PDB file of C-alpha atoms in Angstrom:
ATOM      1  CA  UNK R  17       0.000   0.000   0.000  1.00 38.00           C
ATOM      2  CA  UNK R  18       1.462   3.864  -0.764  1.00 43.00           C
ATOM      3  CA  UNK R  19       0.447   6.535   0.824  1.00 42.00           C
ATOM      4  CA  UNK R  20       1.343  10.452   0.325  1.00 40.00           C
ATOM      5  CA  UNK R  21       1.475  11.987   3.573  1.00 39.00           C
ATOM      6  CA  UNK R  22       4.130  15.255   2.710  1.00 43.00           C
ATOM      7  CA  UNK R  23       0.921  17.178   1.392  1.00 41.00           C
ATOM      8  CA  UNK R  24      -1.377  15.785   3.970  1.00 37.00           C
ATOM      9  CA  UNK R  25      -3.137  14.003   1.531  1.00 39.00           C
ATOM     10  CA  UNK R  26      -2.707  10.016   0.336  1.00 44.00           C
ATOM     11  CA  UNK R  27      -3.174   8.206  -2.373  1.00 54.00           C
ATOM     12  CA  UNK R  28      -3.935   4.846  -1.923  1.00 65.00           C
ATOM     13  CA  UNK R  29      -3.900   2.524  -4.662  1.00 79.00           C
ATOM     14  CA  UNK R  30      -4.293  -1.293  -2.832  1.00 78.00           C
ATOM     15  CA  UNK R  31      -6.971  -0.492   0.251  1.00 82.00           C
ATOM     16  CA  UNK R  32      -8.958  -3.322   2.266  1.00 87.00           C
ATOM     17  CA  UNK R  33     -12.329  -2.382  -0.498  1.00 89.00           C
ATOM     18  CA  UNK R  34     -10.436  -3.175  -3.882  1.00 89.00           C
ATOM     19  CA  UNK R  35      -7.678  -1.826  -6.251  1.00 85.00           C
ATOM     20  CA  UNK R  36      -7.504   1.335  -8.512  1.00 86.00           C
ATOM     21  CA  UNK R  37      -5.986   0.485 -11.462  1.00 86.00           C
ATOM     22  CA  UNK R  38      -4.208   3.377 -13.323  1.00 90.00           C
ATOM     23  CA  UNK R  39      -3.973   2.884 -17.258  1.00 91.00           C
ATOM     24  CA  UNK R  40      -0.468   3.655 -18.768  1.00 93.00           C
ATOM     25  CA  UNK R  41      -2.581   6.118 -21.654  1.00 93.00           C
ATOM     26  CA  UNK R  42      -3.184   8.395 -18.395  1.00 94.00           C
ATOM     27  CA  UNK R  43       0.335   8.244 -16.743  1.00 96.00           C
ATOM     28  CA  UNK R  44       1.516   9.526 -20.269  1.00 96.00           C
ATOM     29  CA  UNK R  45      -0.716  12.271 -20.644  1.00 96.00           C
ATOM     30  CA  UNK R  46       0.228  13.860 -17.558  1.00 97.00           C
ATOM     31  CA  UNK R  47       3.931  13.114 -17.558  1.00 97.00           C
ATOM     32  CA  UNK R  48       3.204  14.692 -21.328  1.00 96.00           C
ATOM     33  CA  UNK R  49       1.245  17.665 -19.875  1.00 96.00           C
ATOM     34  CA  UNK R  50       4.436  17.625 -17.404  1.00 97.00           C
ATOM     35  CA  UNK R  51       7.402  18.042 -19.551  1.00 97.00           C
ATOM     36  CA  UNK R  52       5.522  20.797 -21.619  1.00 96.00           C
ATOM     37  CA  UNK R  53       4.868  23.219 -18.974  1.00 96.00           C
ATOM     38  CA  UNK R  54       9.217  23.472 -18.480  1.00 97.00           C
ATOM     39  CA  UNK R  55       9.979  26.443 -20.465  1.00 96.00           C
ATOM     40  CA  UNK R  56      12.316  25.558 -23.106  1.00 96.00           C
ATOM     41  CA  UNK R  57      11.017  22.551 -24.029  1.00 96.00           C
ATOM     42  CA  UNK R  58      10.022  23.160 -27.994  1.00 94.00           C
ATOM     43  CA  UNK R  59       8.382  19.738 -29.064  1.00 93.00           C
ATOM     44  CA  UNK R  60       8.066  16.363 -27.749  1.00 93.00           C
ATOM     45  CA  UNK R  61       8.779  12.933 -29.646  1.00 87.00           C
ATOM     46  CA  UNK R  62      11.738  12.224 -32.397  1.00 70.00           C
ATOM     47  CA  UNK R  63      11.798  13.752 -35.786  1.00 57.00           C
ATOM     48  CA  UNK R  64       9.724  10.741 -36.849  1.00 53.00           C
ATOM     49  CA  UNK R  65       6.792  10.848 -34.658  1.00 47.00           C
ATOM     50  CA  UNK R  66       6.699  14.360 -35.435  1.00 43.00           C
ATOM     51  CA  UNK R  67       6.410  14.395 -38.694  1.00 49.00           C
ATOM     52  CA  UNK R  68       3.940  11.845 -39.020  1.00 47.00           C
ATOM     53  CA  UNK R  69       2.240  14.137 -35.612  1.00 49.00           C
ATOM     54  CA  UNK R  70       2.055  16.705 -38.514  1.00 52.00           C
ATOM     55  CA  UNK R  71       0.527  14.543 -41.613  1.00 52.00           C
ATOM     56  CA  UNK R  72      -2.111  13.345 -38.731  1.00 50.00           C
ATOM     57  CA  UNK R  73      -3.160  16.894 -38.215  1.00 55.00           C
ATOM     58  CA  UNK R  74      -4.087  17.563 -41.895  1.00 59.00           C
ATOM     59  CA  UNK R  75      -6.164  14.944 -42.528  1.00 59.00           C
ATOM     60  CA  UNK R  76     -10.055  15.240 -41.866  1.00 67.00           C
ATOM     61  CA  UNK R  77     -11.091  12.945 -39.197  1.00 64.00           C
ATOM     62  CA  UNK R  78      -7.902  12.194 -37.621  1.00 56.00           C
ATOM     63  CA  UNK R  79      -6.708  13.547 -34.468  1.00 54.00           C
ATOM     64  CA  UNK R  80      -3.695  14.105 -32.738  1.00 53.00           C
ATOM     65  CA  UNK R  81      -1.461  12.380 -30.535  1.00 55.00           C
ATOM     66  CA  UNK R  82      -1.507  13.998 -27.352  1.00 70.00           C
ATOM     67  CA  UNK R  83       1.166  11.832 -26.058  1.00 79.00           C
ATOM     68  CA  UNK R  84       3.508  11.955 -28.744  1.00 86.00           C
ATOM     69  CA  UNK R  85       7.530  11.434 -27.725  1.00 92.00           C
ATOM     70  CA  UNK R  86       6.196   9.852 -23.889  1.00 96.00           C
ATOM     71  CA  UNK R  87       6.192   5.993 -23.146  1.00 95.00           C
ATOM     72  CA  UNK R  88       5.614   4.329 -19.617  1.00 96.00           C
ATOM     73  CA  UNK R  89       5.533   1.557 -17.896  1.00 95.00           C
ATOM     74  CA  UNK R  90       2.687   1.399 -15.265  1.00 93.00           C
ATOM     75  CA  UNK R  91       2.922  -1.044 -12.319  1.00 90.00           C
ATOM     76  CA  UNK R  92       0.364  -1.790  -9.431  1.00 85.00           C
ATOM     77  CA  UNK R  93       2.981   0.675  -7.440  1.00 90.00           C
ATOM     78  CA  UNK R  94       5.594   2.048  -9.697  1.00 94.00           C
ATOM     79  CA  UNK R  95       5.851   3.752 -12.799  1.00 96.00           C
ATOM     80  CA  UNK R  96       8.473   4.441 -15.636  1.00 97.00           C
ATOM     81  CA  UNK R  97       8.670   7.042 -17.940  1.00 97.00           C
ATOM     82  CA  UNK R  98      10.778   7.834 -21.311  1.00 97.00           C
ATOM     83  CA  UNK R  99      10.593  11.141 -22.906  1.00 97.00           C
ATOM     84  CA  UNK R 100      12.180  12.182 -26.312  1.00 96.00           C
ATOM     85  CA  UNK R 101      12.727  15.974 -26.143  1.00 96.00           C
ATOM     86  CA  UNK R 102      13.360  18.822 -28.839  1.00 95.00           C
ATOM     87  CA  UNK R 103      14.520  21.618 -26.617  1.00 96.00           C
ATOM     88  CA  UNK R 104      15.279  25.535 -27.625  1.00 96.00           C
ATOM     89  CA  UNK R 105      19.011  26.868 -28.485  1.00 96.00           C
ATOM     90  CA  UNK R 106      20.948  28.163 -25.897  1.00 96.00           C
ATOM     91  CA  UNK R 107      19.549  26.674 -22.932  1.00 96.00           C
ATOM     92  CA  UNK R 108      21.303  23.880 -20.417  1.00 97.00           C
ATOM     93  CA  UNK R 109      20.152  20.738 -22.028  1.00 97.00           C
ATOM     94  CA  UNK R 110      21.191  18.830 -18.035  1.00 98.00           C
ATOM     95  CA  UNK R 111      19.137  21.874 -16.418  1.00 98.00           C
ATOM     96  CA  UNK R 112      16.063  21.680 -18.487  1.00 98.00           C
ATOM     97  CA  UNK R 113      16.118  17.582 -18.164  1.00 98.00           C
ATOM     98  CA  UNK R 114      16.620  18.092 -14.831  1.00 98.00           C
ATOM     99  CA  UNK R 115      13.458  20.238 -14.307  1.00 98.00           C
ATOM    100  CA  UNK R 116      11.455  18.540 -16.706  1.00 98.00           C
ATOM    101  CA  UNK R 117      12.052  15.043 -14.789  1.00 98.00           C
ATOM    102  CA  UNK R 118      11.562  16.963 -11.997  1.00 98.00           C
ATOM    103  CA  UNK R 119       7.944  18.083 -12.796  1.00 98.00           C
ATOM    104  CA  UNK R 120       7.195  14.850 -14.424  1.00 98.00           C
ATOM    105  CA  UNK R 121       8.108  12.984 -11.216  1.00 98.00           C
ATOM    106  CA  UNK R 122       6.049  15.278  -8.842  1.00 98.00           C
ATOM    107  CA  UNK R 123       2.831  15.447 -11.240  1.00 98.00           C
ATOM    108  CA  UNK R 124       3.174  11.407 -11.525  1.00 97.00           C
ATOM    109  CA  UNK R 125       3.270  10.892  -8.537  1.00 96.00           C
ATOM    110  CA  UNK R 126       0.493  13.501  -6.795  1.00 97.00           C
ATOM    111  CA  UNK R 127      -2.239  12.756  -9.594  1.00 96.00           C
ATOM    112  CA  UNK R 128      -1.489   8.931  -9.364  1.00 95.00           C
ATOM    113  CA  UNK R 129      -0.522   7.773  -6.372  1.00 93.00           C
ATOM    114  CA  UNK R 130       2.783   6.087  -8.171  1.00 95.00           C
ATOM    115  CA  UNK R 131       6.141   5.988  -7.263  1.00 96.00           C
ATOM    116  CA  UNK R 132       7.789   6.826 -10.341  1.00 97.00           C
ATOM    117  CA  UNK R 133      11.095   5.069 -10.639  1.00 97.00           C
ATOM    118  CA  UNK R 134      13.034   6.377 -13.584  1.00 97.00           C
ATOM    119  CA  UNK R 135      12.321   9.397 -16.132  1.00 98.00           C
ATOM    120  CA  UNK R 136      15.089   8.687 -19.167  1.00 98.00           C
ATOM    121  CA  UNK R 137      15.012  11.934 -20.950  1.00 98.00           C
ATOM    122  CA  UNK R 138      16.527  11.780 -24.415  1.00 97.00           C
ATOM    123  CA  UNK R 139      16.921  15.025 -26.598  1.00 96.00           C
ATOM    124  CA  UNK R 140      16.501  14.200 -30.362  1.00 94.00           C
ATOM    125  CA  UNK R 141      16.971  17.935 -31.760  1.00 94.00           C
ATOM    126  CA  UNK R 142      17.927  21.400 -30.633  1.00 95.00           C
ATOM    127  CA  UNK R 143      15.629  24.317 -32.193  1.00 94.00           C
ATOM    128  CA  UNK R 144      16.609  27.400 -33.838  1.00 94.00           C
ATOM    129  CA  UNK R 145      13.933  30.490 -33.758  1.00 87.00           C
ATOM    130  CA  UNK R 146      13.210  30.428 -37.944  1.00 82.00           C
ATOM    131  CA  UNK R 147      14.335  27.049 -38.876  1.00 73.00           C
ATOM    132  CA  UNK R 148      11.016  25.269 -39.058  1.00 65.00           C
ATOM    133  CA  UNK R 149       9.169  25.835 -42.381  1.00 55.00           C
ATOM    134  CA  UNK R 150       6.163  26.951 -41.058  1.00 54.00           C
ATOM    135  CA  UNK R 151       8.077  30.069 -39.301  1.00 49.00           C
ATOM    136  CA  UNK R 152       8.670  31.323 -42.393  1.00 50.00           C
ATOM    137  CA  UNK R 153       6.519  33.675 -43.858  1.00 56.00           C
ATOM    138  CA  UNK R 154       4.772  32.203 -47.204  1.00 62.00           C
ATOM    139  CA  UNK R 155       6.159  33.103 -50.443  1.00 69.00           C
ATOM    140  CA  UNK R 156       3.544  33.785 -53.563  1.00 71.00           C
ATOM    141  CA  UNK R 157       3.975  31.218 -55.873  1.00 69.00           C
ATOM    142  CA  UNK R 158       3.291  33.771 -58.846  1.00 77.00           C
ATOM    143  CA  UNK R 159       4.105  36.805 -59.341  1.00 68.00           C
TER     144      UNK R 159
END
């Protein structure tokens, strides 16, 4: 049984009336929701899952992946969670992982209950203020 008492409050997932089962689709939207409230962190998931994120977005009917670039691993007790990161130039990559795990730990483990074991953080890109395409303002195609 885990309980919370720093906060005065517990969370008790294995009582004497049953078992609250957490699915792992929740633990990853909030350690998602986590991780993007750090300032500095641009975009979540690997240059892959990003730019299928974006082809997803532009077609009618589907909808978007609200935990793209988070995986876990949900116990009865623990939880794991893997993050791929594209973070903004100029800022401490180790600072900004360290605050994002951080935040990802403490939200984890306050809406769930969990302990969370391990946050691997891995940084797939760096971004630059007018590299993306769709910074750029539109050219005419005719003149």
């Amino acid at each position: 049984m885990r309980k919370r008492g720093a906060d005065g409050g517990s969370s008790e997932l294995v009582t004497s009336d049953g078992s609250t089962r957490i699915a792992d689709a929740v633990v990853a939207k909030i350690a998602t929701m986590a991780a993007k409230q750090v300032g500095g962190v641009h975009a979540m998931g690997t240059g892959m899952s990003r730019t299928l994120g974006s082809v997803r977005e532009r077609m009618p009917g589907m909808t978007t992946d609200s935990t793209q670039g988070v995986a876990v691993q949900v116990g009865e007790r623990q939880a794991a969670v893997d993050i791929d990161l594209v973070v903004e130039y100029g800022l401490s990559i180790p600072d900004l992982a360290g605050a994002v795990r951080t935040n990802v730990v403490n939200e984890v483990e306050h809406m769930c209950g969990l302990e969370v074991v391990e946050v691997n953080i891995t940084v797939d890109d760096v971004h630059v203020a007018g590299e993306d395409v769709d910074e750029r303002p539109e050219e005419p195609r005719v003149r």
